[in-house]
Amino acid sequence: MNIKTRIEQSLATAFAPQALEVVNESHMHSVPKDSETHFKVVIVSNAFAGKGLVARHRMVYQSLTQEMQSGVHALALHTYTPEEWGERQSSAPDSPLCRGGGAKT
Amino acid sequence: MDVIDQIKEIVTTNPIVIFMKGTPQFPRCGFSARAAEALRQCGEPFVHVNIFEQPEIYENLPRYANWPTFPQIYVGGELVGGCDITVELFQRGELQKMIKEAVGKAA
């Protein structure tokens, strides 16, 4: 199973999300072709209600401990409750471009 | 001083700190660049730690913070978050308030 699928399954199990999008953005970074190192996650779940952003991101990182240890280098994380997602009209920010620091030299 | 004490000292003696890849002038990661730019736009001086030059901090900050990735932004000794949270708070105008408060307390 590829890492993207594992991330999707772990998050689906942990958060029962109303919306979930996992995008492999590794191609935007200085890594070999077809790498699975950089992901963007947009997740909408009631589990985030009443929680601050740091707590939400920690919850997500904790549910992905295994994936983070198997080569995932960066997660762009956008966590919303269903109400917040509605207010944003269902759109999350774009990720930044690489500046080369993750490259093995 | 061990590295955990060193981290604690950095974040408690400076009101605004970013642990990043590279420097605000020469960032070496898009996430670090974006977070540093949000801090710069808040208009208060901030301290940066280039983790590529501080391997011990690079290695141990995730454990100290219970936060696995970089950059990490601290205001008033507390972890604000990484790039995504910092930028979101900046866009909502909340980061500016937090920074003003932390700078006021430190003065």
mmCIF file of N, CA and C in Angstrom, chain B:
data_model
loop_
_atom_site.group_PDB
_atom_site.id
_atom_site.type_symbol
_atom_site.label_atom_id
_atom_site.label_comp_id
_atom_site.label_asym_id
_atom_site.label_seq_id
_atom_site.Cartn_x
_atom_site.Cartn_y
_atom_site.Cartn_z
ATOM 1 N N MET B 1 25.047 23.305 29.997
ATOM 2 C CA MET B 1 23.594 23.309 29.846
ATOM 3 C C MET B 1 23.204 22.255 28.795
ATOM 4 N N ASP B 2 22.235 21.418 29.108
ATOM 5 C CA ASP B 2 21.863 20.449 28.073
ATOM 6 C C ASP B 2 20.938 21.108 27.053
ATOM 7 N N VAL B 3 20.674 20.391 25.982
ATOM 8 C CA VAL B 3 20.019 21.024 24.845
ATOM 9 C C VAL B 3 18.570 21.415 25.163
ATOM 10 N N ILE B 4 17.909 20.652 26.015
ATOM 11 C CA ILE B 4 16.526 20.986 26.367
ATOM 12 C C ILE B 4 16.477 22.302 27.165
ATOM 13 N N ASP B 5 17.427 22.450 28.087
ATOM 14 C CA ASP B 5 17.522 23.716 28.829
ATOM 15 C C ASP B 5 17.855 24.879 27.892
ATOM 16 N N GLN B 6 18.692 24.577 26.936
ATOM 17 C CA GLN B 6 19.090 25.611 25.966
ATOM 18 C C GLN B 6 17.869 26.073 25.155
ATOM 19 N N ILE B 7 17.054 25.115 24.719
ATOM 20 C CA ILE B 7 15.840 25.457 23.973
ATOM 21 C C ILE B 7 14.910 26.293 24.854
ATOM 22 N N LYS B 8 14.743 25.836 26.082
ATOM 23 C CA LYS B 8 13.856 26.545 27.007
ATOM 24 C C LYS B 8 14.325 27.987 27.185
ATOM 25 N N GLU B 9 15.640 28.153 27.328
ATOM 26 C CA GLU B 9 16.178 29.503 27.515
ATOM 27 C C GLU B 9 15.929 30.378 26.288
ATOM 28 N N ILE B 10 16.124 29.804 25.112
ATOM 29 C CA ILE B 10 15.907 30.591 23.886
ATOM 30 C C ILE B 10 14.464 31.070 23.796
ATOM 31 N N VAL B 11 13.508 30.170 24.064
ATOM 32 C CA VAL B 11 12.099 30.557 23.857
ATOM 33 C C VAL B 11 11.543 31.407 24.991
ATOM 34 N N THR B 12 12.182 31.346 26.169
ATOM 35 C CA THR B 12 11.640 32.154 27.267
ATOM 36 C C THR B 12 12.328 33.515 27.396
ATOM 37 N N THR B 13 13.528 33.646 26.841
ATOM 38 C CA THR B 13 14.202 34.946 26.955
ATOM 39 C C THR B 13 13.974 35.817 25.714
ATOM 40 N N ASN B 14 13.362 35.245 24.683
ATOM 41 C CA ASN B 14 13.041 36.024 23.489
ATOM 42 C C ASN B 14 11.534 35.954 23.242
ATOM 43 N N PRO B 15 10.879 37.097 23.101
ATOM 44 C CA PRO B 15 9.422 37.053 22.940
ATOM 45 C C PRO B 15 8.965 36.358 21.653
ATOM 46 N N ILE B 16 9.763 36.450 20.586
ATOM 47 C CA ILE B 16 9.366 35.837 19.310
ATOM 48 C C ILE B 16 10.553 35.061 18.745
ATOM 49 N N VAL B 17 10.365 33.780 18.519
ATOM 50 C CA VAL B 17 11.444 32.938 18.001
ATOM 51 C C VAL B 17 10.895 32.038 16.898
ATOM 52 N N ILE B 18 11.683 31.920 15.822
ATOM 53 C CA ILE B 18 11.357 30.910 14.816
ATOM 54 C C ILE B 18 12.555 29.976 14.650
ATOM 55 N N PHE B 19 12.302 28.686 14.790
ATOM 56 C CA PHE B 19 13.302 27.659 14.474
ATOM 57 C C PHE B 19 13.012 27.238 13.042
ATOM 58 N N MET B 20 13.963 27.498 12.159
ATOM 59 C CA MET B 20 13.668 27.331 10.739
ATOM 60 C C MET B 20 14.837 26.722 9.970
ATOM 61 N N LYS B 21 14.539 26.341 8.734
ATOM 62 C CA LYS B 21 15.577 25.852 7.827
ATOM 63 C C LYS B 21 16.095 27.038 7.031
ATOM 64 N N GLY B 22 17.353 27.408 7.304
ATOM 65 C CA GLY B 22 17.917 28.595 6.687
ATOM 66 C C GLY B 22 17.645 29.820 7.546
ATOM 67 N N THR B 23 17.667 30.972 6.914
ATOM 68 C CA THR B 23 17.465 32.240 7.617
ATOM 69 C C THR B 23 16.313 32.994 6.947
ATOM 70 N N PRO B 24 15.762 34.014 7.622
ATOM 71 C CA PRO B 24 14.686 34.779 6.961
ATOM 72 C C PRO B 24 15.141 35.360 5.611
ATOM 73 N N GLN B 25 16.427 35.755 5.514
ATOM 74 C CA GLN B 25 16.940 36.305 4.248
ATOM 75 C C GLN B 25 17.159 35.202 3.211
ATOM 76 N N PHE B 26 17.658 34.035 3.695
ATOM 77 C CA PHE B 26 17.937 32.917 2.793
ATOM 78 C C PHE B 26 17.293 31.637 3.306
ATOM 79 N N PRO B 27 15.963 31.586 3.266
ATOM 80 C CA PRO B 27 15.286 30.376 3.744
ATOM 81 C C PRO B 27 15.575 29.199 2.811
ATOM 82 N N ARG B 28 15.629 28.009 3.388
ATOM 83 C CA ARG B 28 15.903 26.836 2.566
ATOM 84 C C ARG B 28 14.738 25.853 2.592
ATOM 85 N N CYS B 29 13.555 26.378 2.841
ATOM 86 C CA CYS B 29 12.347 25.554 2.846
ATOM 87 C C CYS B 29 11.180 26.510 2.637
ATOM 88 N N GLY B 30 10.257 26.123 1.791
ATOM 89 C CA GLY B 30 9.122 27.003 1.496
ATOM 90 C C GLY B 30 8.255 27.292 2.716
ATOM 91 N N PHE B 31 8.138 26.294 3.585
ATOM 92 C CA PHE B 31 7.324 26.487 4.787
ATOM 93 C C PHE B 31 8.016 27.463 5.740
ATOM 94 N N SER B 32 9.330 27.300 5.898
ATOM 95 C CA SER B 32 10.092 28.229 6.744
ATOM 96 C C SER B 32 10.030 29.640 6.177
ATOM 97 N N ALA B 33 10.137 29.739 4.855
ATOM 98 C CA ALA B 33 10.106 31.056 4.202
ATOM 99 C C ALA B 33 8.783 31.761 4.477
ATOM 100 N N ARG B 34 7.708 31.018 4.320
ATOM 101 C CA ARG B 34 6.385 31.613 4.464
ATOM 102 C C ARG B 34 6.120 32.050 5.910
ATOM 103 N N ALA B 35 6.541 31.211 6.861
ATOM 104 C CA ALA B 35 6.324 31.543 8.273
ATOM 105 C C ALA B 35 7.162 32.758 8.678
ATOM 106 N N ALA B 36 8.424 32.799 8.229
ATOM 107 C CA ALA B 36 9.295 33.931 8.563
ATOM 108 C C ALA B 36 8.751 35.222 7.964
ATOM 109 N N GLU B 37 8.190 35.125 6.769
ATOM 110 C CA GLU B 37 7.632 36.313 6.117
ATOM 111 C C GLU B 37 6.416 36.838 6.898
ATOM 112 N N ALA B 38 5.592 35.924 7.415
ATOM 113 C CA ALA B 38 4.443 36.355 8.230
ATOM 114 C C ALA B 38 4.936 37.080 9.479
ATOM 115 N N LEU B 39 5.977 36.557 10.117
ATOM 116 C CA LEU B 39 6.537 37.225 11.300
ATOM 117 C C LEU B 39 7.078 38.598 10.931
ATOM 118 N N ARG B 40 7.800 38.668 9.809
ATOM 119 C CA ARG B 40 8.384 39.946 9.390
ATOM 120 C C ARG B 40 7.289 40.994 9.193
ATOM 121 N N GLN B 41 6.196 40.565 8.607
ATOM 122 C CA GLN B 41 5.114 41.511 8.328
ATOM 123 C C GLN B 41 4.416 41.997 9.598
ATOM 124 N N CYS B 42 4.633 41.281 10.706
ATOM 125 C CA CYS B 42 4.068 41.747 11.978
ATOM 126 C C CYS B 42 4.837 42.957 12.514
ATOM 127 N N GLY B 43 6.040 43.201 11.991
ATOM 128 C CA GLY B 43 6.739 44.454 12.262
ATOM 129 C C GLY B 43 7.581 44.493 13.524
ATOM 130 N N GLU B 44 7.614 43.412 14.288
ATOM 131 C CA GLU B 44 8.455 43.399 15.490
ATOM 132 C C GLU B 44 9.700 42.547 15.205
ATOM 133 N N PRO B 45 10.843 42.947 15.812
ATOM 134 C CA PRO B 45 12.032 42.109 15.614
ATOM 135 C C PRO B 45 11.830 40.722 16.216
ATOM 136 N N PHE B 46 12.358 39.709 15.540
ATOM 137 C CA PHE B 46 12.258 38.355 16.072
ATOM 138 C C PHE B 46 13.596 37.632 15.921
ATOM 139 N N VAL B 47 13.760 36.625 16.758
ATOM 140 C CA VAL B 47 14.987 35.829 16.729
ATOM 141 C C VAL B 47 14.747 34.612 15.840
ATOM 142 N N HIS B 48 15.739 34.279 15.020
ATOM 143 C CA HIS B 48 15.622 33.019 14.284
ATOM 144 C C HIS B 48 16.765 32.087 14.664
ATOM 145 N N VAL B 49 16.478 30.807 14.664
ATOM 146 C CA VAL B 49 17.504 29.786 14.861
ATOM 147 C C VAL B 49 17.500 28.934 13.599
ATOM 148 N N ASN B 50 18.642 28.931 12.907
ATOM 149 C CA ASN B 50 18.788 28.100 11.711
ATOM 150 C C ASN B 50 19.135 26.680 12.160
ATOM 151 N N ILE B 51 18.192 25.778 12.046
ATOM 152 C CA ILE B 51 18.416 24.438 12.608
ATOM 153 C C ILE B 51 19.495 23.662 11.853
ATOM 154 N N PHE B 52 19.792 24.071 10.627
ATOM 155 C CA PHE B 52 20.888 23.408 9.911
ATOM 156 C C PHE B 52 22.240 23.714 10.567
ATOM 157 N N GLU B 53 22.291 24.827 11.318
ATOM 158 C CA GLU B 53 23.551 25.164 12.012
ATOM 159 C C GLU B 53 23.529 24.713 13.461
ATOM 160 N N GLN B 54 22.418 24.163 13.913
ATOM 161 C CA GLN B 54 22.275 23.727 15.307
ATOM 162 C C GLN B 54 21.733 22.296 15.329
ATOM 163 N N PRO B 55 22.602 21.342 14.974
ATOM 164 C CA PRO B 55 22.111 19.965 14.825
ATOM 165 C C PRO B 55 21.477 19.389 16.088
ATOM 166 N N GLU B 56 21.968 19.796 17.253
ATOM 167 C CA GLU B 56 21.382 19.260 18.491
ATOM 168 C C GLU B 56 19.951 19.754 18.688
ATOM 169 N N ILE B 57 19.739 21.023 18.366
ATOM 170 C CA ILE B 57 18.389 21.576 18.466
ATOM 171 C C ILE B 57 17.488 20.931 17.417
ATOM 172 N N TYR B 58 18.010 20.767 16.195
ATOM 173 C CA TYR B 58 17.277 20.112 15.109
ATOM 174 C C TYR B 58 16.764 18.751 15.601
ATOM 175 N N GLU B 59 17.651 18.032 16.265
ATOM 176 C CA GLU B 59 17.329 16.679 16.697
ATOM 177 C C GLU B 59 16.342 16.641 17.870
ATOM 178 N N ASN B 60 16.449 17.606 18.785
ATOM 179 C CA ASN B 60 15.716 17.502 20.050
ATOM 180 C C ASN B 60 14.478 18.380 20.180
ATOM 181 N N LEU B 61 14.371 19.400 19.327
ATOM 182 C CA LEU B 61 13.201 20.279 19.460
ATOM 183 C C LEU B 61 11.867 19.538 19.254
ATOM 184 N N PRO B 62 11.784 18.602 18.303
ATOM 185 C CA PRO B 62 10.513 17.881 18.159
ATOM 186 C C PRO B 62 10.072 17.188 19.453
ATOM 187 N N ARG B 63 11.023 16.647 20.193
ATOM 188 C CA ARG B 63 10.708 15.976 21.450
ATOM 189 C C ARG B 63 10.283 17.007 22.500
ATOM 190 N N TYR B 64 11.020 18.109 22.583
ATOM 191 C CA TYR B 64 10.698 19.174 23.541
ATOM 192 C C TYR B 64 9.274 19.679 23.304
ATOM 193 N N ALA B 65 8.938 19.837 22.025
ATOM 194 C CA ALA B 65 7.684 20.514 21.678
ATOM 195 C C ALA B 65 6.518 19.555 21.465
ATOM 196 N N ASN B 66 6.812 18.256 21.406
ATOM 197 C CA ASN B 66 5.798 17.305 20.953
ATOM 198 C C ASN B 66 5.227 17.765 19.608
ATOM 199 N N TRP B 67 6.151 18.070 18.711
ATOM 200 C CA TRP B 67 5.800 18.618 17.380
ATOM 201 C C TRP B 67 6.867 18.137 16.411
ATOM 202 N N PRO B 68 6.521 17.310 15.426
ATOM 203 C CA PRO B 68 7.559 16.591 14.688
ATOM 204 C C PRO B 68 8.250 17.350 13.558
ATOM 205 N N THR B 69 7.748 18.528 13.191
ATOM 206 C CA THR B 69 8.266 19.156 11.967
ATOM 207 C C THR B 69 8.758 20.585 12.210
ATOM 208 N N PHE B 70 9.380 21.159 11.181
ATOM 209 C CA PHE B 70 9.859 22.542 11.187
ATOM 210 C C PHE B 70 9.208 23.283 10.029
ATOM 211 N N PRO B 71 9.083 24.595 10.133
ATOM 212 C CA PRO B 71 9.518 25.471 11.217
ATOM 213 C C PRO B 71 8.633 25.326 12.459
ATOM 214 N N GLN B 72 9.149 25.827 13.579
ATOM 215 C CA GLN B 72 8.342 25.975 14.792
ATOM 216 C C GLN B 72 8.454 27.433 15.241
ATOM 217 N N ILE B 73 7.303 28.015 15.566
ATOM 218 C CA ILE B 73 7.256 29.431 15.933
ATOM 219 C C ILE B 73 6.789 29.535 17.380
ATOM 220 N N TYR B 74 7.547 30.293 18.174
ATOM 221 C CA TYR B 74 7.215 30.488 19.578
ATOM 222 C C TYR B 74 6.970 31.965 19.846
ATOM 223 N N VAL B 75 5.892 32.236 20.552
ATOM 224 C CA VAL B 75 5.600 33.610 20.983
ATOM 225 C C VAL B 75 5.326 33.560 22.479
ATOM 226 N N GLY B 76 6.039 34.388 23.237
ATOM 227 C CA GLY B 76 5.868 34.408 24.686
ATOM 228 C C GLY B 76 6.158 33.048 25.321
ATOM 229 N N GLY B 77 7.108 32.317 24.762
ATOM 230 C CA GLY B 77 7.510 31.033 25.331
ATOM 231 C C GLY B 77 6.642 29.864 24.925
ATOM 232 N N GLU B 78 5.533 30.133 24.220
ATOM 233 C CA GLU B 78 4.608 29.060 23.841
ATOM 234 C C GLU B 78 4.713 28.755 22.350
ATOM 235 N N LEU B 79 4.567 27.470 22.043
ATOM 236 C CA LEU B 79 4.519 27.077 20.640
ATOM 237 C C LEU B 79 3.234 27.605 19.994
ATOM 238 N N VAL B 80 3.410 28.409 18.948
ATOM 239 C CA VAL B 80 2.249 28.886 18.189
ATOM 240 C C VAL B 80 1.833 27.821 17.173
ATOM 241 N N GLY B 81 2.855 27.159 16.596
ATOM 242 C CA GLY B 81 2.580 26.124 15.607
ATOM 243 C C GLY B 81 3.663 26.120 14.542
ATOM 244 N N GLY B 82 3.349 25.486 13.424
ATOM 245 C CA GLY B 82 4.249 25.499 12.276
ATOM 246 C C GLY B 82 3.787 26.559 11.292
ATOM 247 N N CYS B 83 4.153 26.361 10.029
ATOM 248 C CA CYS B 83 3.829 27.353 8.998
ATOM 249 C C CYS B 83 2.325 27.548 8.833
ATOM 250 N N ASP B 84 1.583 26.461 8.720
ATOM 251 C CA ASP B 84 0.156 26.588 8.385
ATOM 252 C C ASP B 84 -0.608 27.371 9.448
ATOM 253 N N ILE B 85 -0.340 27.048 10.721
ATOM 254 C CA ILE B 85 -1.049 27.741 11.804
ATOM 255 C C ILE B 85 -0.614 29.202 11.870
ATOM 256 N N THR B 86 0.696 29.439 11.769
ATOM 257 C CA THR B 86 1.211 30.803 11.865
ATOM 258 C C THR B 86 0.594 31.693 10.784
ATOM 259 N N VAL B 87 0.546 31.181 9.582
ATOM 260 C CA VAL B 87 -0.006 31.974 8.477
ATOM 261 C C VAL B 87 -1.511 32.190 8.661
ATOM 262 N N GLU B 88 -2.187 31.137 9.124
ATOM 263 C CA GLU B 88 -3.630 31.293 9.334
ATOM 264 C C GLU B 88 -3.926 32.350 10.409
ATOM 265 N N LEU B 89 -3.156 32.300 11.520
ATOM 266 C CA LEU B 89 -3.360 33.289 12.591
ATOM 267 C C LEU B 89 -3.018 34.693 12.097
ATOM 268 N N PHE B 90 -1.987 34.787 11.263
ATOM 269 C CA PHE B 90 -1.608 36.081 10.696
ATOM 270 C C PHE B 90 -2.747 36.636 9.840
ATOM 271 N N GLN B 91 -3.325 35.786 9.007
ATOM 272 C CA GLN B 91 -4.399 36.246 8.118
ATOM 273 C C GLN B 91 -5.641 36.672 8.899
ATOM 274 N N ARG B 92 -5.840 36.054 10.059
ATOM 275 C CA ARG B 92 -6.980 36.436 10.896
ATOM 276 C C ARG B 92 -6.669 37.651 11.771
ATOM 277 N N GLY B 93 -5.392 38.100 11.776
ATOM 278 C CA GLY B 93 -5.012 39.238 12.617
ATOM 279 C C GLY B 93 -4.685 38.844 14.047
ATOM 280 N N GLU B 94 -4.713 37.558 14.346
ATOM 281 C CA GLU B 94 -4.482 37.123 15.721
ATOM 282 C C GLU B 94 -2.996 37.057 16.077
ATOM 283 N N LEU B 95 -2.184 36.710 15.086
ATOM 284 C CA LEU B 95 -0.741 36.627 15.344
ATOM 285 C C LEU B 95 -0.198 37.994 15.772
ATOM 286 N N GLN B 96 -0.663 39.045 15.075
ATOM 287 C CA GLN B 96 -0.222 40.397 15.395
ATOM 288 C C GLN B 96 -0.536 40.735 16.855
ATOM 289 N N LYS B 97 -1.733 40.347 17.320
ATOM 290 C CA LYS B 97 -2.117 40.613 18.714
ATOM 291 C C LYS B 97 -1.239 39.840 19.677
ATOM 292 N N MET B 98 -1.017 38.564 19.389
ATOM 293 C CA MET B 98 -0.189 37.731 20.273
ATOM 294 C C MET B 98 1.217 38.312 20.383
ATOM 295 N N ILE B 99 1.739 38.773 19.239
ATOM 296 C CA ILE B 99 3.099 39.311 19.216
ATOM 297 C C ILE B 99 3.175 40.622 19.996
ATOM 298 N N LYS B 100 2.203 41.454 19.803
ATOM 299 C CA LYS B 100 2.189 42.736 20.512
ATOM 300 C C LYS B 100 2.169 42.503 22.021
ATOM 301 N N GLU B 101 1.338 41.561 22.431
ATOM 302 C CA GLU B 101 1.221 41.241 23.851
ATOM 303 C C GLU B 101 2.543 40.706 24.413
ATOM 304 N N ALA B 102 3.164 39.784 23.681
ATOM 305 C CA ALA B 102 4.420 39.179 24.151
ATOM 306 C C ALA B 102 5.537 40.218 24.216
ATOM 307 N N VAL B 103 5.580 41.097 23.218
ATOM 308 C CA VAL B 103 6.608 42.140 23.212
ATOM 309 C C VAL B 103 6.371 43.118 24.360
ATOM 310 N N GLY B 104 5.110 43.436 24.616
ATOM 311 C CA GLY B 104 4.752 44.329 25.715
ATOM 312 C C GLY B 104 5.186 43.771 27.061
ATOM 313 N N LYS B 105 4.957 42.482 27.253
ATOM 314 C CA LYS B 105 5.346 41.838 28.506
ATOM 315 C C LYS B 105 6.853 41.814 28.696
ATOM 316 N N ALA B 106 7.567 41.638 27.598
ATOM 317 C CA ALA B 106 9.023 41.504 27.682
ATOM 318 C C ALA B 106 9.703 42.847 27.908
ATOM 319 N N ALA B 107 9.010 43.933 27.571
ATOM 320 C CA ALA B 107 9.633 45.265 27.627
ATOM 321 C C ALA B 107 9.837 45.719 29.077
#
